Coordinates of C-alpha atoms in Angstrom, one line a residue:
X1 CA 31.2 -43.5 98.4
X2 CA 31.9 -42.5 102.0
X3 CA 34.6 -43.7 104.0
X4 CA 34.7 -44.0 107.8
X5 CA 37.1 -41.3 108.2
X6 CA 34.1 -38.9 106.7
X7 CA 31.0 -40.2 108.9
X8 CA 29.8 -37.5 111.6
X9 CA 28.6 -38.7 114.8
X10 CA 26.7 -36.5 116.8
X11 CA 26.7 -37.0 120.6
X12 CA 23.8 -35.3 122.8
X13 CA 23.8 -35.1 126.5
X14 CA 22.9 -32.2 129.1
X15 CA 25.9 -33.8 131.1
X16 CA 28.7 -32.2 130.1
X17 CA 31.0 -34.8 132.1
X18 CA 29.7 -37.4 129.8
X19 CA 30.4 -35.2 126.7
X20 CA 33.8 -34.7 127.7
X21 CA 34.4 -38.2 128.8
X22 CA 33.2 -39.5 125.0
X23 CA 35.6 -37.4 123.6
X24 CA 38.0 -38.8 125.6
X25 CA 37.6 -42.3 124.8
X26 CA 36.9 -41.9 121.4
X27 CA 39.6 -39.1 120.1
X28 CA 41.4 -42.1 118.4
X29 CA 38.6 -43.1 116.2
X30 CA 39.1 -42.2 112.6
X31 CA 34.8 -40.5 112.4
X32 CA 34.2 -37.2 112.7
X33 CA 32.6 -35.9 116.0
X34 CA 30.3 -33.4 117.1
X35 CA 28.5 -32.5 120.3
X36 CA 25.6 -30.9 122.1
X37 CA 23.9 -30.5 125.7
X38 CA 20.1 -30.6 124.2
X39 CA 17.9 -31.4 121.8
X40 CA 17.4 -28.0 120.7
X41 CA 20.9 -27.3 120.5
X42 CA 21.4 -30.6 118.6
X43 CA 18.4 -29.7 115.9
X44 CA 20.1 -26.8 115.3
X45 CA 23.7 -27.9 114.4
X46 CA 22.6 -30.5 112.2
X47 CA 20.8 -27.4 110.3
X48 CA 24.4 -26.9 109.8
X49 CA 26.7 -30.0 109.4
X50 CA 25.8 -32.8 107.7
X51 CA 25.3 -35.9 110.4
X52 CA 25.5 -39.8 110.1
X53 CA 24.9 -40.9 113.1
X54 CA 23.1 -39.5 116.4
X55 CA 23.6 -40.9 120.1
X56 CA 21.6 -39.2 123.0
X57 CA 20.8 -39.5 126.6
X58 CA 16.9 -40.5 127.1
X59 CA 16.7 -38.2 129.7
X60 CA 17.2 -34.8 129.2
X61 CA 15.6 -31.6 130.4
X62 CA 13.1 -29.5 127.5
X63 CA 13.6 -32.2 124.4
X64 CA 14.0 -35.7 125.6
X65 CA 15.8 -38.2 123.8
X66 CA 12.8 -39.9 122.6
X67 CA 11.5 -36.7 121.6
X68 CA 14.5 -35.9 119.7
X69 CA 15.3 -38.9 117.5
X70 CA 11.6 -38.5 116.5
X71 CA 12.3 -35.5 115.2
X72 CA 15.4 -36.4 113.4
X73 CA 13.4 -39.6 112.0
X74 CA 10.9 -37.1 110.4
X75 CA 13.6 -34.3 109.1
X76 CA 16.8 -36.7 108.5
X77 CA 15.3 -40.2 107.7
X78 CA 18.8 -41.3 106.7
X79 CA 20.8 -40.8 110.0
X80 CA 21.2 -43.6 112.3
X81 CA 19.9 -43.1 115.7
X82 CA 21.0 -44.3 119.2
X83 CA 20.0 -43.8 122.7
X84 CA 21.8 -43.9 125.4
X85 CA 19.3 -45.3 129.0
X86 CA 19.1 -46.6 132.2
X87 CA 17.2 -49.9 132.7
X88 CA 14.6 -47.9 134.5
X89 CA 13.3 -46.3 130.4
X90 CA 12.0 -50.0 129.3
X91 CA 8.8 -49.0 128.5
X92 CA 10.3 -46.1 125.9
X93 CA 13.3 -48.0 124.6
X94 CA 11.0 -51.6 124.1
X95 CA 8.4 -48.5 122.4
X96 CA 11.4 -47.1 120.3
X97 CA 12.8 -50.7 119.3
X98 CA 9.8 -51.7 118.0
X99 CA 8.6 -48.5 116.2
X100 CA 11.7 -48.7 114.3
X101 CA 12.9 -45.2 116.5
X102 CA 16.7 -46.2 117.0
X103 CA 18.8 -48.5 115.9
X104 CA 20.6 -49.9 119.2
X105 CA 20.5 -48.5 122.8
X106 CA 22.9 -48.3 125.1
X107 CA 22.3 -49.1 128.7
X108 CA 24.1 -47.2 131.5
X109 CA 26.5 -46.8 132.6
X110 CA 27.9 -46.6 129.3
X111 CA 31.2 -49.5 129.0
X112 CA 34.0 -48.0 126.5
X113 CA 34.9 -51.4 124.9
X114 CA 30.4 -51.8 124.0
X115 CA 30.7 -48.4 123.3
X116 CA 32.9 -48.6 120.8
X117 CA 31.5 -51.7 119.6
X118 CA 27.4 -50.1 119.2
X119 CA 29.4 -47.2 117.5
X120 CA 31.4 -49.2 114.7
X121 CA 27.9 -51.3 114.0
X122 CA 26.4 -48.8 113.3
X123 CA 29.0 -47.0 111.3
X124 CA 29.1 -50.2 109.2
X125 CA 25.0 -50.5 108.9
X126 CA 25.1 -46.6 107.7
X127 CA 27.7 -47.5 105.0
X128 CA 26.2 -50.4 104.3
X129 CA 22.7 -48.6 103.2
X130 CA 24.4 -46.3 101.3
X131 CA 26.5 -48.8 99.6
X132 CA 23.2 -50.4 98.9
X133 CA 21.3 -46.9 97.4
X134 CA 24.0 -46.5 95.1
X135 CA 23.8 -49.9 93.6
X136 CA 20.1 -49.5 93.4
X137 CA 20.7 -46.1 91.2
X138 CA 23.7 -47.9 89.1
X139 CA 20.6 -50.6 88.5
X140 CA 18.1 -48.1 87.7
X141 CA 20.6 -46.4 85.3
X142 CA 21.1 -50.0 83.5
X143 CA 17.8 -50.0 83.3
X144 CA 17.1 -47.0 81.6
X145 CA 19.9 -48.5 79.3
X146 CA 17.8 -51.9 78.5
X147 CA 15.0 -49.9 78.0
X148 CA 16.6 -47.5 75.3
X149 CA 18.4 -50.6 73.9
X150 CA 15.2 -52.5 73.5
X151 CA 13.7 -49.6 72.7
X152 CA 16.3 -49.7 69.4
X153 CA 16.0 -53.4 69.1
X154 CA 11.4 -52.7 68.4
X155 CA 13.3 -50.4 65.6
X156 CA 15.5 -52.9 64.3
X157 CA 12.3 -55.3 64.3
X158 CA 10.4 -53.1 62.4
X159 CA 12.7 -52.6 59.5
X160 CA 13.1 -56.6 58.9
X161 CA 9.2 -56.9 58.7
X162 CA 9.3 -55.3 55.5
X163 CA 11.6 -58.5 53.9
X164 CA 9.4 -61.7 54.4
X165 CA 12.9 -63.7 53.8
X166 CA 14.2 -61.9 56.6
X167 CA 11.5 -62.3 58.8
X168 CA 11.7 -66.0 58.6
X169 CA 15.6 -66.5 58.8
X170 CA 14.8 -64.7 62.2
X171 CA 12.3 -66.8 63.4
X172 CA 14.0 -70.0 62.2
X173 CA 16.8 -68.4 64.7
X174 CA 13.7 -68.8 67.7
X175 CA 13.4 -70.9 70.4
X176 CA 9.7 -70.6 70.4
X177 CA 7.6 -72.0 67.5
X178 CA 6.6 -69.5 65.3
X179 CA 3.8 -69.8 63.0
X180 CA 2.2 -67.6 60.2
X181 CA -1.4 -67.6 59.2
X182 CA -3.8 -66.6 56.3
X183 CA -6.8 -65.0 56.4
X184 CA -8.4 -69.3 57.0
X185 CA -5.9 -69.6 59.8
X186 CA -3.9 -72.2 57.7
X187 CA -0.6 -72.3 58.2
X188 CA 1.8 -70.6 55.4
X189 CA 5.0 -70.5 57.6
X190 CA 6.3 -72.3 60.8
X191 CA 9.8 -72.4 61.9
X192 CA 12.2 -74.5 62.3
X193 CA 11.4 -74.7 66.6
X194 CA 7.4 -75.5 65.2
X195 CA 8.6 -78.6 63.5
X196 CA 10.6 -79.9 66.2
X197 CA 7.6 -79.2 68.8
X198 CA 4.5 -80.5 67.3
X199 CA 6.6 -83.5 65.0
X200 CA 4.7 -81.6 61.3
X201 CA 7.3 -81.1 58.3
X202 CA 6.8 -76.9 56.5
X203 CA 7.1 -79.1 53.1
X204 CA 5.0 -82.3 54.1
X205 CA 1.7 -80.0 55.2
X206 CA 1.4 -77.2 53.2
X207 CA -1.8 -75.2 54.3
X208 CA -2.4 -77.3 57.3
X209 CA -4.8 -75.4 59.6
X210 CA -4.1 -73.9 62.9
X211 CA -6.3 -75.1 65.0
X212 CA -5.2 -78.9 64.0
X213 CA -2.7 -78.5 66.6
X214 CA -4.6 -77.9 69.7
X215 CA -6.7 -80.3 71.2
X216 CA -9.7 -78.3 72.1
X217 CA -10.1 -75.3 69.8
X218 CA -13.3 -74.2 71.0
X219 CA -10.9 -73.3 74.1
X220 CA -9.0 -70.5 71.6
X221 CA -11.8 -67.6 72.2
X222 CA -10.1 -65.6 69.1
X223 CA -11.5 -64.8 65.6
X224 CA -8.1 -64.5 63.7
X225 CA -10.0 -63.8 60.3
X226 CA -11.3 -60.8 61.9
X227 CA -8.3 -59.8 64.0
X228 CA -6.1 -59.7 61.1
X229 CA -8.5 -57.2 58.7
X230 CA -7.9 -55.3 61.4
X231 CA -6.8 -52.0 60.1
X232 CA -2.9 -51.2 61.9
X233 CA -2.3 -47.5 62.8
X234 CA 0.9 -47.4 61.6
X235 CA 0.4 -49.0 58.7
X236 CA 2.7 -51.8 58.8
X237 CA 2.6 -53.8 62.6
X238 CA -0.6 -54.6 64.5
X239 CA -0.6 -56.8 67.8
X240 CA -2.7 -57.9 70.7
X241 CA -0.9 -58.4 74.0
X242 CA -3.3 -61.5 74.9
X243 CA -1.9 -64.6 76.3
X244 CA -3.8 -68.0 76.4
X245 CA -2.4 -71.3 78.0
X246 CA -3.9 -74.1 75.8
X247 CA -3.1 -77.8 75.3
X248 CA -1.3 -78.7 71.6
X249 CA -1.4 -82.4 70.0
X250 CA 1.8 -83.2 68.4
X251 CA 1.9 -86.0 65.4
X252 CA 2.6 -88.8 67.8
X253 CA -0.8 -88.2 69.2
X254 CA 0.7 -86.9 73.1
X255 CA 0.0 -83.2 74.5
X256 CA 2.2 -80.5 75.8
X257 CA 0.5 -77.4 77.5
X258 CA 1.7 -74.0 75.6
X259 CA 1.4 -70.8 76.5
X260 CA 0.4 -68.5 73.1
X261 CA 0.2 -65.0 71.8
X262 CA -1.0 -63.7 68.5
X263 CA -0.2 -60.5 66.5
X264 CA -0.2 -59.7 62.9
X265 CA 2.0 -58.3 60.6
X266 CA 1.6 -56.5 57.3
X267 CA 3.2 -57.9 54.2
X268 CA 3.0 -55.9 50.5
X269 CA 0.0 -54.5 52.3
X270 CA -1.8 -58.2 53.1
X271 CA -2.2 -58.8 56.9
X272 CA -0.4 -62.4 58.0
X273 CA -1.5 -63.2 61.6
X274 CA 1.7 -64.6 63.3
X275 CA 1.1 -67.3 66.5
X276 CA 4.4 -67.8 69.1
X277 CA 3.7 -71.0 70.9
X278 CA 5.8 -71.5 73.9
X279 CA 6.3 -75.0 75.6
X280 CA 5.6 -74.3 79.3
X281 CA 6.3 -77.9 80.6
X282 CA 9.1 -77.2 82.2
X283 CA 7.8 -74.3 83.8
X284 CA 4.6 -76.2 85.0
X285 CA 6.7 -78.6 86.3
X286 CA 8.8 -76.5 88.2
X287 CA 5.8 -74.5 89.7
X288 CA 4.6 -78.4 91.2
X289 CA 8.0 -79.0 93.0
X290 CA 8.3 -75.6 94.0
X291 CA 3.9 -76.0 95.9
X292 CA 5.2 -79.9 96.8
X293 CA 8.5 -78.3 98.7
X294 CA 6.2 -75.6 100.2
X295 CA 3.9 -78.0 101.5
X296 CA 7.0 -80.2 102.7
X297 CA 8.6 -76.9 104.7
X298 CA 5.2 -76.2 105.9
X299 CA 4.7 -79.9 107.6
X300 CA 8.3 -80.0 108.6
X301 CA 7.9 -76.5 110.5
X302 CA 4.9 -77.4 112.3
X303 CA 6.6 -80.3 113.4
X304 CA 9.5 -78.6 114.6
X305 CA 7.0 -76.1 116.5
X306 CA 5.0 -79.3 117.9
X307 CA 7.8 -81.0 118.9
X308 CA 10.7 -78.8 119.6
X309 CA 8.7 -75.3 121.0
X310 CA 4.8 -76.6 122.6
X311 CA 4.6 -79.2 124.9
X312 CA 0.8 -79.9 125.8
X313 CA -0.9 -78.6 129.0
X314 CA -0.9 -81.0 132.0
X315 CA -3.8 -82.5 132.8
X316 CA -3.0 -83.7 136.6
X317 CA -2.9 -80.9 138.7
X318 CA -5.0 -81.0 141.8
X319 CA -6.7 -77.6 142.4
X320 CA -7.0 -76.0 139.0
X321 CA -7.9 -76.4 134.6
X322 CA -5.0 -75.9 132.6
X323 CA -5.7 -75.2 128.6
X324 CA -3.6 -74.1 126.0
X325 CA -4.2 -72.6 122.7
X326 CA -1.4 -72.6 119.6
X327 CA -2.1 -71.2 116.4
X328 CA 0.7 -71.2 113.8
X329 CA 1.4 -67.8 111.6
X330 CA 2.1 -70.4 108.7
X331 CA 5.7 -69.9 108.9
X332 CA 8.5 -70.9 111.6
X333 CA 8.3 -68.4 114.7
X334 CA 9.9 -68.2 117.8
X335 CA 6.7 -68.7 120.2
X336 CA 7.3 -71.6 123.0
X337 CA 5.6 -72.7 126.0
X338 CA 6.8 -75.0 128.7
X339 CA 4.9 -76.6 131.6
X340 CA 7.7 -78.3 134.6
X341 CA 5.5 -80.3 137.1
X342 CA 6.7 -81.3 140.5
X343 CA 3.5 -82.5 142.0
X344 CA -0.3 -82.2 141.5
X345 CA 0.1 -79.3 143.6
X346 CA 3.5 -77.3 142.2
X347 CA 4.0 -76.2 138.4
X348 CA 6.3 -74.0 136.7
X349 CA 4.8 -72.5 133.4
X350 CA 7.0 -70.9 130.7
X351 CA 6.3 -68.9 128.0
X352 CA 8.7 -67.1 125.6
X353 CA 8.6 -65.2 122.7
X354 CA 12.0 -64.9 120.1
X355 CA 12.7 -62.1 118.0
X356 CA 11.8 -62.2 114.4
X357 CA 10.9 -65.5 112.6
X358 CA 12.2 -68.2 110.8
X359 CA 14.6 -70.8 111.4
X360 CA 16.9 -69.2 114.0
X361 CA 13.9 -67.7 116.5
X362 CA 12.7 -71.5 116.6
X363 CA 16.0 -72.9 117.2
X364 CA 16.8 -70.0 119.6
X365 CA 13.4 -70.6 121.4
X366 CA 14.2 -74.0 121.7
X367 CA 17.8 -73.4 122.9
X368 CA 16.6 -71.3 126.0
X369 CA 13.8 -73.2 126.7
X370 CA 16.1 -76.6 127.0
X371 CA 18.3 -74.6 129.5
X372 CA 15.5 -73.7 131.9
X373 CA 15.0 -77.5 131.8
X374 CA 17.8 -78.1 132.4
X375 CA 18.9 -75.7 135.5
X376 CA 15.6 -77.1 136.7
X377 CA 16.7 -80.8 136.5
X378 CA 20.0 -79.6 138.4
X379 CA 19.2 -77.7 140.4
X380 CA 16.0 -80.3 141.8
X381 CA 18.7 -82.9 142.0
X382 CA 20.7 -81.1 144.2
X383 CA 18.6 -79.7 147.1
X384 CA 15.7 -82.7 146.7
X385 CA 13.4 -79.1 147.2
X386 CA 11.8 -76.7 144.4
X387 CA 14.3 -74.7 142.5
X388 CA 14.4 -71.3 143.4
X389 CA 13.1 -69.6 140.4
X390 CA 15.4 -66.2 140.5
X391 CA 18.3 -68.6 140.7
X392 CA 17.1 -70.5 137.8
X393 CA 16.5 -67.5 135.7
X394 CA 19.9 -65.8 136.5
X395 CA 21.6 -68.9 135.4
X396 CA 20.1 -69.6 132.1
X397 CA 21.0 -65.7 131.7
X398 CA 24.8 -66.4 132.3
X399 CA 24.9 -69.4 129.9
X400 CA 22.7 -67.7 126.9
X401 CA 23.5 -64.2 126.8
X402 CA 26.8 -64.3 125.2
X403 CA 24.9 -66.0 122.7
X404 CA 22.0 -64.0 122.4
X405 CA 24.0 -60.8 121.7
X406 CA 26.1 -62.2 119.0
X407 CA 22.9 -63.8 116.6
X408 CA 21.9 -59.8 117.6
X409 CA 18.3 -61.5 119.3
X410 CA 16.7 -61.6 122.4
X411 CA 13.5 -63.3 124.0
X412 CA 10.6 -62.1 126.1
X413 CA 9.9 -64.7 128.8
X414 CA 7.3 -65.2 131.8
X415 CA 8.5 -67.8 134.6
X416 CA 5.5 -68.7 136.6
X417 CA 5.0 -70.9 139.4
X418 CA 2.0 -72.3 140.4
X419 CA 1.9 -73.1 144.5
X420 CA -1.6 -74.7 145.1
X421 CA -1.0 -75.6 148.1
X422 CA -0.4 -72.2 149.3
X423 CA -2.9 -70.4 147.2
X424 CA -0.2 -68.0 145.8
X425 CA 1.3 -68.1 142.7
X426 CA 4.8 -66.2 141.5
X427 CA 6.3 -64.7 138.2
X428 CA 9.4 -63.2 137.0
X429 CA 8.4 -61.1 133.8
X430 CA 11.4 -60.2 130.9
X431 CA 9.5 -58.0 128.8
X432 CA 6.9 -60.4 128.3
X433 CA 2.9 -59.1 127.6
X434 CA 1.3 -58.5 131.1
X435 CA 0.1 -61.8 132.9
X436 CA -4.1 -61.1 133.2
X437 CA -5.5 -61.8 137.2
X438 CA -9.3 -62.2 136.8
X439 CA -10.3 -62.1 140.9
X440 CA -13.3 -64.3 141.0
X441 CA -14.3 -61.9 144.1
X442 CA -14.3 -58.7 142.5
X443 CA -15.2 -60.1 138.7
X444 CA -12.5 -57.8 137.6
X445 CA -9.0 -58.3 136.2
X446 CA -5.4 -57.2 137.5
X447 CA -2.5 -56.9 134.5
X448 CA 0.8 -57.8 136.5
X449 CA 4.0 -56.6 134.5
X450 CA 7.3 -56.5 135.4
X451 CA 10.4 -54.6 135.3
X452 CA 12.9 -56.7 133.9
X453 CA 14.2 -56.5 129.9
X454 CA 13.9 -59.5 127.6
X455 CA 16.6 -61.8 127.9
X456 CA 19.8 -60.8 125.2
X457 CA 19.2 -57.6 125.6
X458 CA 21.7 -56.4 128.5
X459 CA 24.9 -58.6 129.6
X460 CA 24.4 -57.7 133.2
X461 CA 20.5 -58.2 134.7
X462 CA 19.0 -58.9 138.2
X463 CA 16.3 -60.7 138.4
X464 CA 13.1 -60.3 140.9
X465 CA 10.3 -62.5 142.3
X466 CA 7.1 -61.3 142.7
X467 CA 3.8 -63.1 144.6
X468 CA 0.5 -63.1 144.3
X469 CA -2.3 -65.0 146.3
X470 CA -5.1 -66.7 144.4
X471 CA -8.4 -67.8 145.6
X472 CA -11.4 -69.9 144.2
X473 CA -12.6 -69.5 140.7
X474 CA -9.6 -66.6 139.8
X475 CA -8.3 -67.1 136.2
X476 CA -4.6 -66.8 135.4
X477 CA -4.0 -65.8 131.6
X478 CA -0.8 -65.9 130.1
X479 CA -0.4 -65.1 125.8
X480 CA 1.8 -64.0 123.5
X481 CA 1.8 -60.8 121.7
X482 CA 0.5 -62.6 118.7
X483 CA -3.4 -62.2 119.8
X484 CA -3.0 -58.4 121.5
X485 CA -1.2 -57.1 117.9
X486 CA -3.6 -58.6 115.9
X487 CA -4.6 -56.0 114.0
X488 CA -8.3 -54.9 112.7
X489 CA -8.7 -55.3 108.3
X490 CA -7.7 -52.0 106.3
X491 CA -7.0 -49.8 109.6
X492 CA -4.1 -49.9 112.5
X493 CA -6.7 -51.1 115.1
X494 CA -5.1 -53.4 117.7
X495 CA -6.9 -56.1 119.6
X496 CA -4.7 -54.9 122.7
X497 CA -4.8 -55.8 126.3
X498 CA -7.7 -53.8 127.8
X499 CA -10.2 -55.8 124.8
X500 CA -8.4 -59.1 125.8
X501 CA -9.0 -58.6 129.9
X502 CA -12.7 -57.4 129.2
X503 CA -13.6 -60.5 127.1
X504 CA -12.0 -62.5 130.3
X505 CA -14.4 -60.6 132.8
X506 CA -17.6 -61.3 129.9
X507 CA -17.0 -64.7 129.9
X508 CA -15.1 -65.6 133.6
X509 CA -17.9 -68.6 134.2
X510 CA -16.3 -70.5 131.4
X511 CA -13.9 -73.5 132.0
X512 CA -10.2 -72.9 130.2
X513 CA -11.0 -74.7 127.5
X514 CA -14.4 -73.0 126.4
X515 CA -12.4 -69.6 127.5
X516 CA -10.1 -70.4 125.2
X517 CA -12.5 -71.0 122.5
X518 CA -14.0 -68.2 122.7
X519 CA -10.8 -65.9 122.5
X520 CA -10.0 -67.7 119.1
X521 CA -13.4 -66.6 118.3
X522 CA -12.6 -63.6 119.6
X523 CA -9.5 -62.6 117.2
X524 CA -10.5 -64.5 114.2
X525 CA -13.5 -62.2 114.0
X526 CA -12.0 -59.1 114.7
X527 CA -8.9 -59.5 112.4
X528 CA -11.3 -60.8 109.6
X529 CA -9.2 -64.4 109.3
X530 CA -8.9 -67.0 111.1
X531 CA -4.7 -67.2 110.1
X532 CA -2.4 -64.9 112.2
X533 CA 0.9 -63.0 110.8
X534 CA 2.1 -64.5 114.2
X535 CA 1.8 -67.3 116.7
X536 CA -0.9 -66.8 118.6
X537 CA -0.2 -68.3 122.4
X538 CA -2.4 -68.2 125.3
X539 CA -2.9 -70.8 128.2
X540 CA -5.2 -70.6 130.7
X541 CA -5.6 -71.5 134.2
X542 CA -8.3 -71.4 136.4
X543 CA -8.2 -71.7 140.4
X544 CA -10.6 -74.8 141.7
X545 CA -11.1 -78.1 142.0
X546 CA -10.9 -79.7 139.2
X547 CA -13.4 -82.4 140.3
X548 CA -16.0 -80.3 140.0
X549 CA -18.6 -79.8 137.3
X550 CA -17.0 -77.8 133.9
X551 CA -19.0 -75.0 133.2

C-alpha cells in the first residue's frame, strides 16, 4: 500500500511565477512533486511518471484546464483531479463539479494554509480508494476460497449419500426439518428439527404422508412420484432448485408459513425424494417491521420537509397570484422555500437547494433558511425600514460558511423581493437555476442568472443586487433543478430550461395555480412517472390584480 511520502502530484500552470511559488510553499511536504506550463506538456510527462494527483490552472492558452482533466479522466481514471479558478469560471467549475470532472477547486488567488489543506484531502481520498480496491481484491480472493471450499464440502456431501446412517446423523445435526419420502410421498425419515417443528414423533407415525402437514396441498404444484423416477445423470444425486413458500399445520392444529425445496437422492439404486422445510416466521416478521419502519421514516420525513423546509404561499398580497408546487423525491432532500411578507405590497421570496440528500441537506436547508429569518427580523427591528437584501445575504454568509465548508456542502439560493408598489422586483442569484421573466407585452420569456457561487463554496464572496421592472400580466417563475433534470425514460433527455420557458409562453393566460398544474402535467408525462429522484420546487407569481377574474 502506498504511503504519502510516494504520492506524485502534478502541478500545471503556463505561469511560471505560480509554479515556482508552489514549490516554494510546498518543499516541506513529504509527496512527491512534479510540474508543467501546459496541457500538452502535462499529457506527456504523465506518459512517463506515474501521477496521483493533478492540480491546473482553468485558464491556459492551447489545452485548457477543463480540457485537460477530461483527458486525464478518460486515460488515467484513477488520478485525482483539481482545478485551480477565478470566480469569473462558475459556469465550468459548477459544469465540472457536477459531471464528476474534479474533485475540489480552488479559487484564486490561491491561500497557502487552503492550499495545503485541498492538497492533503485529497491525498487522504486517493489513499483512501486505494485502501478500499485492495480490500475489495483480498474479498474477492476469500471468495474464490469459499467457493473452492464449498466446492469440497458438495464432495464431502456426496460421499455420505452413499451411507443412509450417515445421511441421517447429518440431518438430525440440521436446523431445518428434513424429511424423506417414498415413491407415495409418505414419510420414511424426518429429523430431529421435523419433530420439533410440526409437534409428530418418527416412531409414533410411521408412513405418515407428506402432504398431512400442509394446510392446502393443492397449493404444492409438484408430482414427487414422478420427479423422483426421474433418471439422475450421475447416477447417484438428482435435484430441483425450486422453492415454494407454503403454510404447514403442526399437531396442535396452528400454522407456521415455510419456505421448501425438494431433491432426491439415490439409495442402493431406489430414488428417496428428500423435503427441507424452513420456518420463515421470523423472517416474515422481520420484513413487516422493516415496511412499518419505512412507512414511519417516510411520514416522519415529509413532515420534517412540511414543517421545517415549505412554508405555504401567501395569499394576501395586493397586486399579484402567488402558487407553489412541492413534490417530494420520496426521500429527505434539501429543497426549501421561504416567503417574508412586510405588507400586501412588499415580499421577500426564498428558495434554496442543499447538496446531496438525506438528513443533513434537510437540516442544513433548514439551518440557512432560519438565519435569513432571522437577519430579517434584526435587521427590520433596527431601522423600522425593509432590510437591505445584499446586507442580509452577506451576513447569513459570515455566520454559515465556516459551517458549510466543514460538513463539505453548499446551497444554491435565490433572494427575491417583490416591490409592488414600484413595479420592480430584485434578486440576488448563488448558483441557483435561472429565475424565468414571461413579459406579458412581448409573450416571450427572459431567463435572469446571476454571477454569484452557491453559498459554502468560497469563504470570501460579494454579493450583488440586480432589478427588474414588471408590468401587468408578467409571470415570475422561480424552481428547483428537480423539474429541469428530470430526465426522459431509457435515454439522457433533460426536461431543461428552454422546454420549461416555452411551456410558460403556451400557457401565459393561465392563473399560477392552473400554470402550475399544468407543469406537473408537464414533467410527469415526459419523465414517464409521476415520482421525482428529486424535489421538484416551483412557485409562481403573476403581476395583476388579484381581484380580478382567474383565468
Amino acid at each position: 500500500m502506498k504511503q504519502r511520502s510516494d504520492i506524485t502530484i502534478l502541478f500545471v500552470d503556463d505561469e511560471s511565477d505560480i509554479l515556482s511559488s508552489i514549490k516554494r510553499f510546498l518543499r516541506r511536504e513529504a509527496f512527491n512533486k512534479h510540474f508543467a506550463d501546459s496541457g500538452e506538456n502535462a499529457l506527456e510527462l504523465m506518459t512517463k511518471e506515474s501521477v496521483d494527483v493533478v492540480v491546473t490552472d482553468l485558464r491556459m492558452p492551447g489545452m485548457n484546464g477543463l480540457e485537460l482533466v477530461k483527458t486525464i479522466k478518460k486515460h488515467y481514471p484513477d488520478t485525482i483531479r483539481i482545478i485551480l479558478s477565478g470566480s469569473q469560471d462558475i459556469d465550468q467549475i459548477i459544469e465540472s463539479i457536477n459531471s464528476g470532472e474534479v474533485f475540489r477547486f480552488i479559487p484564486k488567488p490561491v491561500d497557502p494554509v487552503s492550499f495545503k489543506v485541498i492538497l492533503n484531502d485529497a491525498v487522504d481520498y486517493y489513499l483512501m480508494k486505494e485502501e478500499r480496491e485492495e480490500l475489495f481484491h483480498e474479498l474477492s480472493v476469500k471468495n474464490q476460497e469459499l467457493a473452492d471450499a464449498n466446492e469440497a464440502l458438495q464432495t464431502v456431501t456426496t460421499e455420505l449419500q452413499r451411507s443412509e446412517q450417515q445421511y441421517r446423523s447429518m440431518n438430525d445435526a440440521a436446523h431445518d426439518a428434513v424429511f424423506m419420502l417414498d415413491k407415495e410421498q409418505k414419510i420414511i425419515y424426518r429429523n430431529s428439527a421435523a419433530e420439533i417443528m410440526f409437534g409428530f414423533k418418527r416412531d409414533e407415525y410411521r408412513k405418515q404422508h407428506f402432504l398431512d402437514l400442509i394446510t392446502s396441498p393443492e397449493s404444492l404444484d409438484i408430482n414427487l412420484e414422478q420427479f423422483c423416477t426421474v433418471p439422475p445423470e450421475n447416477g447417484n444425486i438428482c435435484s430441483q432448485n425450486v422453492i415454494q413458500q407454503v403454510e404447514g399445520k403442526r399437531k396442535n392444529g396452528s400454522t407456521l408459513p415455510l419456505e421448501i425445496s425438494k431433491g432426491c437422492v439415490h439409495i442402493d439404486t431406489l430414488p428417496h425424494t428428500v423435503i427441507i422445510a424452513r420456518d420463515i416466521s421470523a423472517r416474515i416478521e422481520a420484513e413487516h417491521s422493516r415496511q412499518r419502519y419505512d412507512t414511519l421514516q417516510k411520514a416522519l420525513e415529509s413532515q420534517i420537509e412540511k414543517k421545517l423546509l415549505q412554508n405555504p404561499a401567501p395569499v394576501t398580497i395586493e397586486g399579484a397570484m402567488v402558487s407553489r408546487l412541492m413534490l417530494s423525491s420520496g426521500h429527505l432532500d434539501g429543497d426549501f422555500t421561504d416567503f417574508v411578507i412586510y405588507d400586501k405590497q412588499h415580499v421577500d421570496i426564498l428558495i434554496g437547494d442543499v447538496m446531496g440528500h438525506g438528513i443533513q441537506s434537510a437540516l442544513v436547508g433548514a439551518g440557512v433558511k432560519n438565519l435569513f429569518l432571522k437577519s430579517l427580523a434584526q435587521a427590520k427591528s433596527r431601522g423600522g425600514q425593509l432590510p437591505d437584501i445584499e446586507a442580509t445575504l452577506t451576513t447569513v454568509h459570515a455566520q454559515c460558511i465556516h459551517e458549510l465548508i466543514e460538513l463539505g456542502t453548499y446551497t444554491t439560493l435565490l433572494f427575491l423581493r417583490l416591490d409592488l408598489a414600484n413595479k420592480e422586483f430584485s434578486i440576488i442569484d448563488c448558483g441557483h437555476t435561472p429565475t424565468i421573466h414571461f413579459h406579458s407585452k412581448t409573450g416571450t420569456c427572459t431567463l435572469l442568472k446571476g454571477t454569484n457561487l452557491p453559498i459554502g463554496m468560497i469563504e470570501k464572496q460579494h454579493y450583488e443586487t440586480v432589478s427588474f421592472p414588471v408590468e401587468e400580466n408578467d409571470l415570475l417563475v422561480l424552481y428547483s433543478d428537480g423539474i429541469t433534470e428530470s430526465r426522459s425514460p431509457g435515454s439522457d433527455i433533460l426536461f431543461g430550461t428552454e422546454r420549461l420557458a416555452a411551456l410558460i409562453e403556451s400557457h401565459s393566460l393561465l392563473s399560477p395555480k392552473k400554470l402550475i398544474e399544468k407543469i406537473h402535467e408537464a414533467i410527469a408525462a415526459f419523465s414517464g412517472n409521476d415520482k421525482f429522484d428529486d424535489d421538484v420546487t416551483c412557485i409562481v407569481i403573476r403581476i395583476g390584480d388579484t381581484r380580478k377574474k382567474k383565468t
